[in-house]
Short mmCIF file of C-alpha atoms in Angstrom, two decimals:
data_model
loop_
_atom_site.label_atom_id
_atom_site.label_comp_id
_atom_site.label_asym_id
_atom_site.label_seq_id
_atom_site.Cartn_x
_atom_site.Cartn_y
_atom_site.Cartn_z
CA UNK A 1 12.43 -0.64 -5.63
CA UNK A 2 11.80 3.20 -5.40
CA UNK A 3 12.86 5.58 -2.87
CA UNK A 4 12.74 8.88 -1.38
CA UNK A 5 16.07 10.53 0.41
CA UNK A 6 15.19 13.75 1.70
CA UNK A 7 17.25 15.71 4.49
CA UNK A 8 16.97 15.20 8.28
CA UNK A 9 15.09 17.61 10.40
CA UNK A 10 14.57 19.33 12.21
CA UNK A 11 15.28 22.29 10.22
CA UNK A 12 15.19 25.40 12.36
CA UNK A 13 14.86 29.12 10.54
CA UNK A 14 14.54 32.78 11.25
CA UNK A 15 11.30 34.30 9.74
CA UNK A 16 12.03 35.70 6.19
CA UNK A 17 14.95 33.26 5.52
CA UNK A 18 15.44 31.28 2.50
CA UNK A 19 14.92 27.97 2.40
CA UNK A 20 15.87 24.18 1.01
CA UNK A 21 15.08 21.38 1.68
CA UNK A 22 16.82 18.78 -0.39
CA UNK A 23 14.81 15.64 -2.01
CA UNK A 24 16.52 12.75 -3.94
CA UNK A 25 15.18 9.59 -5.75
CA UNK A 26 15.15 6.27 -7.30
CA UNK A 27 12.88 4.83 -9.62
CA UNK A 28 12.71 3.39 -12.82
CA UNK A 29 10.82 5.26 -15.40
CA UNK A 30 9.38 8.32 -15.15
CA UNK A 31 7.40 8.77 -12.02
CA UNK A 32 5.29 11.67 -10.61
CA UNK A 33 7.09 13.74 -7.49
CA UNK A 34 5.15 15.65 -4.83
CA UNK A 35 5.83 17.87 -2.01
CA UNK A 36 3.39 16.92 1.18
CA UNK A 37 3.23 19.24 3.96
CA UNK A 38 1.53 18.33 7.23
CA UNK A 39 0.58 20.83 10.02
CA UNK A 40 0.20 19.52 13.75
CA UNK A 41 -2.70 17.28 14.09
CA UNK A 42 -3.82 17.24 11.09
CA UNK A 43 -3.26 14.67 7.93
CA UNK A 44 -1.38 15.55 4.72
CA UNK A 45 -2.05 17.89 2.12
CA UNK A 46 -0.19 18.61 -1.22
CA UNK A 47 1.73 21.44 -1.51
CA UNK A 48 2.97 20.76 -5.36
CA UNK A 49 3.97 18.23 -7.96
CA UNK A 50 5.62 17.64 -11.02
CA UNK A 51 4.69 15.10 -13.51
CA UNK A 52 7.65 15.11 -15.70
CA UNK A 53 11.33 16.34 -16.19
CA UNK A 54 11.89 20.35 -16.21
CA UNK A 55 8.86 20.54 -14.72
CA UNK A 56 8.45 23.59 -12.16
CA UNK A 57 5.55 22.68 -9.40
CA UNK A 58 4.54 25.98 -6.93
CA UNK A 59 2.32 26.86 -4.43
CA UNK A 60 2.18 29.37 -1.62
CA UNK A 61 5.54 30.70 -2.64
CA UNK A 62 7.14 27.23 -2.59
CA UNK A 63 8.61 25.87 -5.43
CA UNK A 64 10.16 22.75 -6.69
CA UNK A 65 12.11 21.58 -10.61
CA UNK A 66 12.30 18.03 -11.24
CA UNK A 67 15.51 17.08 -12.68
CA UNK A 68 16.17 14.00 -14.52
CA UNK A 69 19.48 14.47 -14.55
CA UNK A 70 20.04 14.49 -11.18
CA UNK A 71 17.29 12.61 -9.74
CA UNK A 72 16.21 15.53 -7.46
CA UNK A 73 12.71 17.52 -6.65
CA UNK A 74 14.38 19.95 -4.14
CA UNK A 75 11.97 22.58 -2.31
CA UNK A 76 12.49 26.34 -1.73
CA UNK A 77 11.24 28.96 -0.76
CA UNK A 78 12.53 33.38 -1.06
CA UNK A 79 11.34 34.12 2.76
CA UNK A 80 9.52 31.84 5.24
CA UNK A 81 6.84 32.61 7.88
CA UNK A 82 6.26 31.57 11.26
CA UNK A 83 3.08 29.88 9.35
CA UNK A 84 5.15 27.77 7.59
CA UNK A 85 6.49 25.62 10.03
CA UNK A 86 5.41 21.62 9.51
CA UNK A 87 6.58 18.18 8.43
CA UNK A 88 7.27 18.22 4.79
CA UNK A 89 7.44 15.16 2.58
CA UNK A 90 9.16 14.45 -0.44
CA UNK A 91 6.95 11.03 -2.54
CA UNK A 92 7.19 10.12 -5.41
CA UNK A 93 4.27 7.80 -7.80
CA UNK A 94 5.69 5.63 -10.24
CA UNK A 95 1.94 5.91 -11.63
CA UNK A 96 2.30 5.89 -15.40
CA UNK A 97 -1.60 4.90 -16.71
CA UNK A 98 -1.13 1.66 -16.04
CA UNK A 99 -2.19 1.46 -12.07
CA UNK A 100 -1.70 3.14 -8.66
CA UNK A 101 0.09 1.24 -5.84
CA UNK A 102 0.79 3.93 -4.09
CA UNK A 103 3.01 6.68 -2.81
CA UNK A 104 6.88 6.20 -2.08
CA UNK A 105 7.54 8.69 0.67
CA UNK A 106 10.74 10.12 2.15
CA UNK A 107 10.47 10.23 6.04
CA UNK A 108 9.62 13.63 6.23
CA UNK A 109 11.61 16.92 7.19
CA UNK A 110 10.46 19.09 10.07
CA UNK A 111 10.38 22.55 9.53
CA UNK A 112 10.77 25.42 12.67
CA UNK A 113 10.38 29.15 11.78
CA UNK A 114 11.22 31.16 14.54
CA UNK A 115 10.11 34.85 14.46
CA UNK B 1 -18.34 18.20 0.55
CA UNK B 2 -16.88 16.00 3.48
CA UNK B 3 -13.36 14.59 1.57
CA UNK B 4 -12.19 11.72 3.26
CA UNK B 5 -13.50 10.80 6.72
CA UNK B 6 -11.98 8.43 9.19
CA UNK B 7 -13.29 7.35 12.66
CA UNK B 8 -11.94 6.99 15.55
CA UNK B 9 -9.45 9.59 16.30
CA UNK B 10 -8.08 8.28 18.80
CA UNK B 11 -8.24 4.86 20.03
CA UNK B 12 -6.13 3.15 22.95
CA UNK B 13 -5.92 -0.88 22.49
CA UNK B 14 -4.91 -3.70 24.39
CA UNK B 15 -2.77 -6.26 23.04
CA UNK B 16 -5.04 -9.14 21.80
CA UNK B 17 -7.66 -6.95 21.26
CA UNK B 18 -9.45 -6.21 17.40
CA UNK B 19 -11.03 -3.30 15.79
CA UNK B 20 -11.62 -1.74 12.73
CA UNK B 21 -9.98 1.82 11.57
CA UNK B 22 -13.10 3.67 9.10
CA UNK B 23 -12.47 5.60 5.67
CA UNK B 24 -15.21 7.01 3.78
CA UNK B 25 -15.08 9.34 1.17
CA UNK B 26 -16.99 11.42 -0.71
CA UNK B 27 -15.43 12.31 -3.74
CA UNK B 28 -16.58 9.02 -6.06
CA UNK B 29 -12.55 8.35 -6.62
CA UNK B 30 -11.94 4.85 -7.31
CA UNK B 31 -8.27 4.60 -5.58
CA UNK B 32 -7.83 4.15 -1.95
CA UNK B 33 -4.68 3.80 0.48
CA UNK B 34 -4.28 2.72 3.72
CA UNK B 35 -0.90 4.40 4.93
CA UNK B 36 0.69 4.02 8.44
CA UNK B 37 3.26 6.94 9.83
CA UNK B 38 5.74 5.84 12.55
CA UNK B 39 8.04 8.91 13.97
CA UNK B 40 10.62 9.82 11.74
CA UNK B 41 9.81 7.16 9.04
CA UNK B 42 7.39 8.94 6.91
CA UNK B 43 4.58 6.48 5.07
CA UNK B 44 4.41 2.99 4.76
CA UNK B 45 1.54 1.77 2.57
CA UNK B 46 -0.55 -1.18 4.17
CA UNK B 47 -3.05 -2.09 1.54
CA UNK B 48 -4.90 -0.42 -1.58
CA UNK B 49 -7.96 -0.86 -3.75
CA UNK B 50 -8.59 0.13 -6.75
CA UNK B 51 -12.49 -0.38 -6.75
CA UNK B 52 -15.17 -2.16 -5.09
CA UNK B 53 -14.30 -5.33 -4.67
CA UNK B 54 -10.44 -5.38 -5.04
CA UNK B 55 -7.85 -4.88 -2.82
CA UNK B 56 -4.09 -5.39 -2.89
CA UNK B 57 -1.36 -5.78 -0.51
CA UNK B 58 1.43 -2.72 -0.03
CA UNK B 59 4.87 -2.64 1.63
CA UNK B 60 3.64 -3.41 5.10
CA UNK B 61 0.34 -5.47 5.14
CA UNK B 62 1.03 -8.39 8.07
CA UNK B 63 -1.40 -8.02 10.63
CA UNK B 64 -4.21 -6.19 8.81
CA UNK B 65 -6.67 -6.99 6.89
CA UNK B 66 -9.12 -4.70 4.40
CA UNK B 67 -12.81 -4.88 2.32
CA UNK B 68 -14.18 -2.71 -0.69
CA UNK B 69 -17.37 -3.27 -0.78
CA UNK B 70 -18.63 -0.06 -2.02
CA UNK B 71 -16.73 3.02 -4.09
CA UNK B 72 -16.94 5.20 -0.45
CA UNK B 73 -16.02 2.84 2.06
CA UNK B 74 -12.53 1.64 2.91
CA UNK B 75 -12.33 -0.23 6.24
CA UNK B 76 -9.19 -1.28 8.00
CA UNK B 77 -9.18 -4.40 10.56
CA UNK B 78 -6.87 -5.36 13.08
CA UNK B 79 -7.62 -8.98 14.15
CA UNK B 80 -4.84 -8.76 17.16
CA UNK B 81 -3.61 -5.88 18.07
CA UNK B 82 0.16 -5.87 19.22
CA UNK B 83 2.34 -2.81 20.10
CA UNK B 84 4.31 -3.00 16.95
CA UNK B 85 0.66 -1.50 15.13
CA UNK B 86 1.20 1.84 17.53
CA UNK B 87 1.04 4.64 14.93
CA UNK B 88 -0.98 6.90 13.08
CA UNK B 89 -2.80 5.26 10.63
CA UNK B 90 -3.91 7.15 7.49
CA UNK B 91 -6.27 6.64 4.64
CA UNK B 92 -5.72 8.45 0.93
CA UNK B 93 -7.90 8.29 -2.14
CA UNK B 94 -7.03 8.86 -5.39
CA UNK B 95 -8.76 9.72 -8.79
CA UNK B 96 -6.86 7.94 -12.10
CA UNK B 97 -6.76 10.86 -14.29
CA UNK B 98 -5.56 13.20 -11.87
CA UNK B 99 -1.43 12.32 -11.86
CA UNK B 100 -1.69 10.33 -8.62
CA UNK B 101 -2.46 13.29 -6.69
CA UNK B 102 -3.87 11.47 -3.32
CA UNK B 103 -6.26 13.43 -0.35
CA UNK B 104 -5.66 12.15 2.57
CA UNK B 105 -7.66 11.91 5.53
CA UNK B 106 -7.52 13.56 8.99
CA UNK B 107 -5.74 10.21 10.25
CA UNK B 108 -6.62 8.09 13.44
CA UNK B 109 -4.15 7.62 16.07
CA UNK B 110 -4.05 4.60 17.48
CA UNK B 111 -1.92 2.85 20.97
CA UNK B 112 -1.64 -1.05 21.55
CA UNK B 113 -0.46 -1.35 25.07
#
C-alpha cells in the first residue's frame, strides 16, 4: 500500500537558518502530495501541495518539487523564524477522480527555531 | 463561516465506558475523515464517508463505529472505551474537485483510563 517516510524530529534550528526536511513515498500512480503543518493545540492546516510531477507547491516562504523520479516532496525553506516552529507532515492522496479514502501521512517532523 | 467543528475537547473516559466524538461542518463538502494521531505516528484514518448515508472503513476502524445522516454531520462512537483509543482524534472534510485538499478540525483529545 502507500506510504510516507519523512525524517525524524525533532529538528532543532537557529532563527534565519535554512531548512529541509526530507519526504519520501510509495504509491502506485500518480497521487497528490501535501505539506501539513500543525501548531500546538491546534489541528492541521495545509501549508502546500502538488498535484503532479515538476510541480513546485509554496506558501509562506516554504516550498516543495515533486519528483517522480525520485519519489520525493522535500520541504525548504531560505531563513526560518521563531514562528515557524511546529509538527510538519508529509501525506500523500492517491485521489485520482475516481474516490477519496483518505490521506497517507508520514509521522510527522517536529520543528524548533531557536532565536 | 465556522469550518469544521468538533465537540468535546477534551474528554477523560473510563474503560467500559461509551461516547460519541462530534464533527460538523459548514462548508457543504461531501467527503469526511475521521483520523486518529498517536505520538510520533502521524494519522491513521478510522472511517470515511463520502455522503449522507455512506460510510467506509479506513486503516484502523476496530472499536468505532460512524453515521452520515446528513451532508454536515459526522459523528464518531466508541461503544467500549479501552486505553488503546487514548489519542487525539481528528475529523477532515474534503470537497471532490478540490485535489484532495482536506480541513481539518480543531481535534478532541480524548484519555481511557
Amino acid at each position: 500500500g502507500d506510504s510516507v517516510t519523512q525524517m525524524e524530529g525533532p529538528v532543532t534550528l537557529s532563527e534565519e537558518a535554512f531548512l529541509t526536511i526530507n519526504c519520501t513515498y510509495t504509491a502506485t500512480g500518480y497521487p497528490s502530495l501535501f505539506w501539513y503543518v500543525q501548531y500546538p493545540g491546534e489541528g492541521l492546516q495545509l501549508l502546500l501541495k502538488a498535484t503532479k510531477a515538476d510541480d513546485k507547491g509554496s506558501n509562506k516562504g516554504f516550498e516543495a518539487t515533486y519528483r517522480k523520479e525520485t519519489t520525493s516532496f522535500h520541504l525548504e525553506k531560505g531563513s526560518v523564524q521563531v514562528s515557524d516552529s511546529a509538527v510538519y507532515f508529509c501525506a500523500l492522496s492517491g485521489y485520482s477522480g475516481g474516490g477519496a479514502d483518505g490521506l497517507t501521512f508520514g509521522k510527522g517532523t517536529h520543528l524548533i527555531i531557536q532565536p | 463561516n465556522a469550518g469544521v467543528t468538533q465537540t468535546p475537547k477534551f474528554r477523560i473516559l473510563k474503560i467500559g465506558q461509551s461516547m460519541t466524538l462530534q464533527c460538523t461542518q459548514d462548508m457543504n463538502h461531501n467527503y469526511m475523515y475521521w483520523y486518529r494521531q498517536d505520538p510520533g505516528m502521524g494519522l491513521k484514518l478510522i472511517y470515511y464517508s463520502v455522503g449522507a448515508g455512506i460510510t467506509d472503513k479506513g486503516e484502523v476502524p476496530n472499536g468505532y463505529n460512524v453515521s452520515r445522516s446528513t451532508t454536515e454531520d459526522f459523528p464518531l462512537r466508541l461503544e467500549l472505551a479501552a486505553p488503546s483509543q487514548t489519542s487525539v482524534y481528528f475529523c477532515a472534510t474534503h470537497l471532490a474537485t478540490r485535489g484532495n485538499e482536506q480541513f481539518f478540525g480543531p481535534g478532541t483529545r480524548l484519555t481511557v483510563l
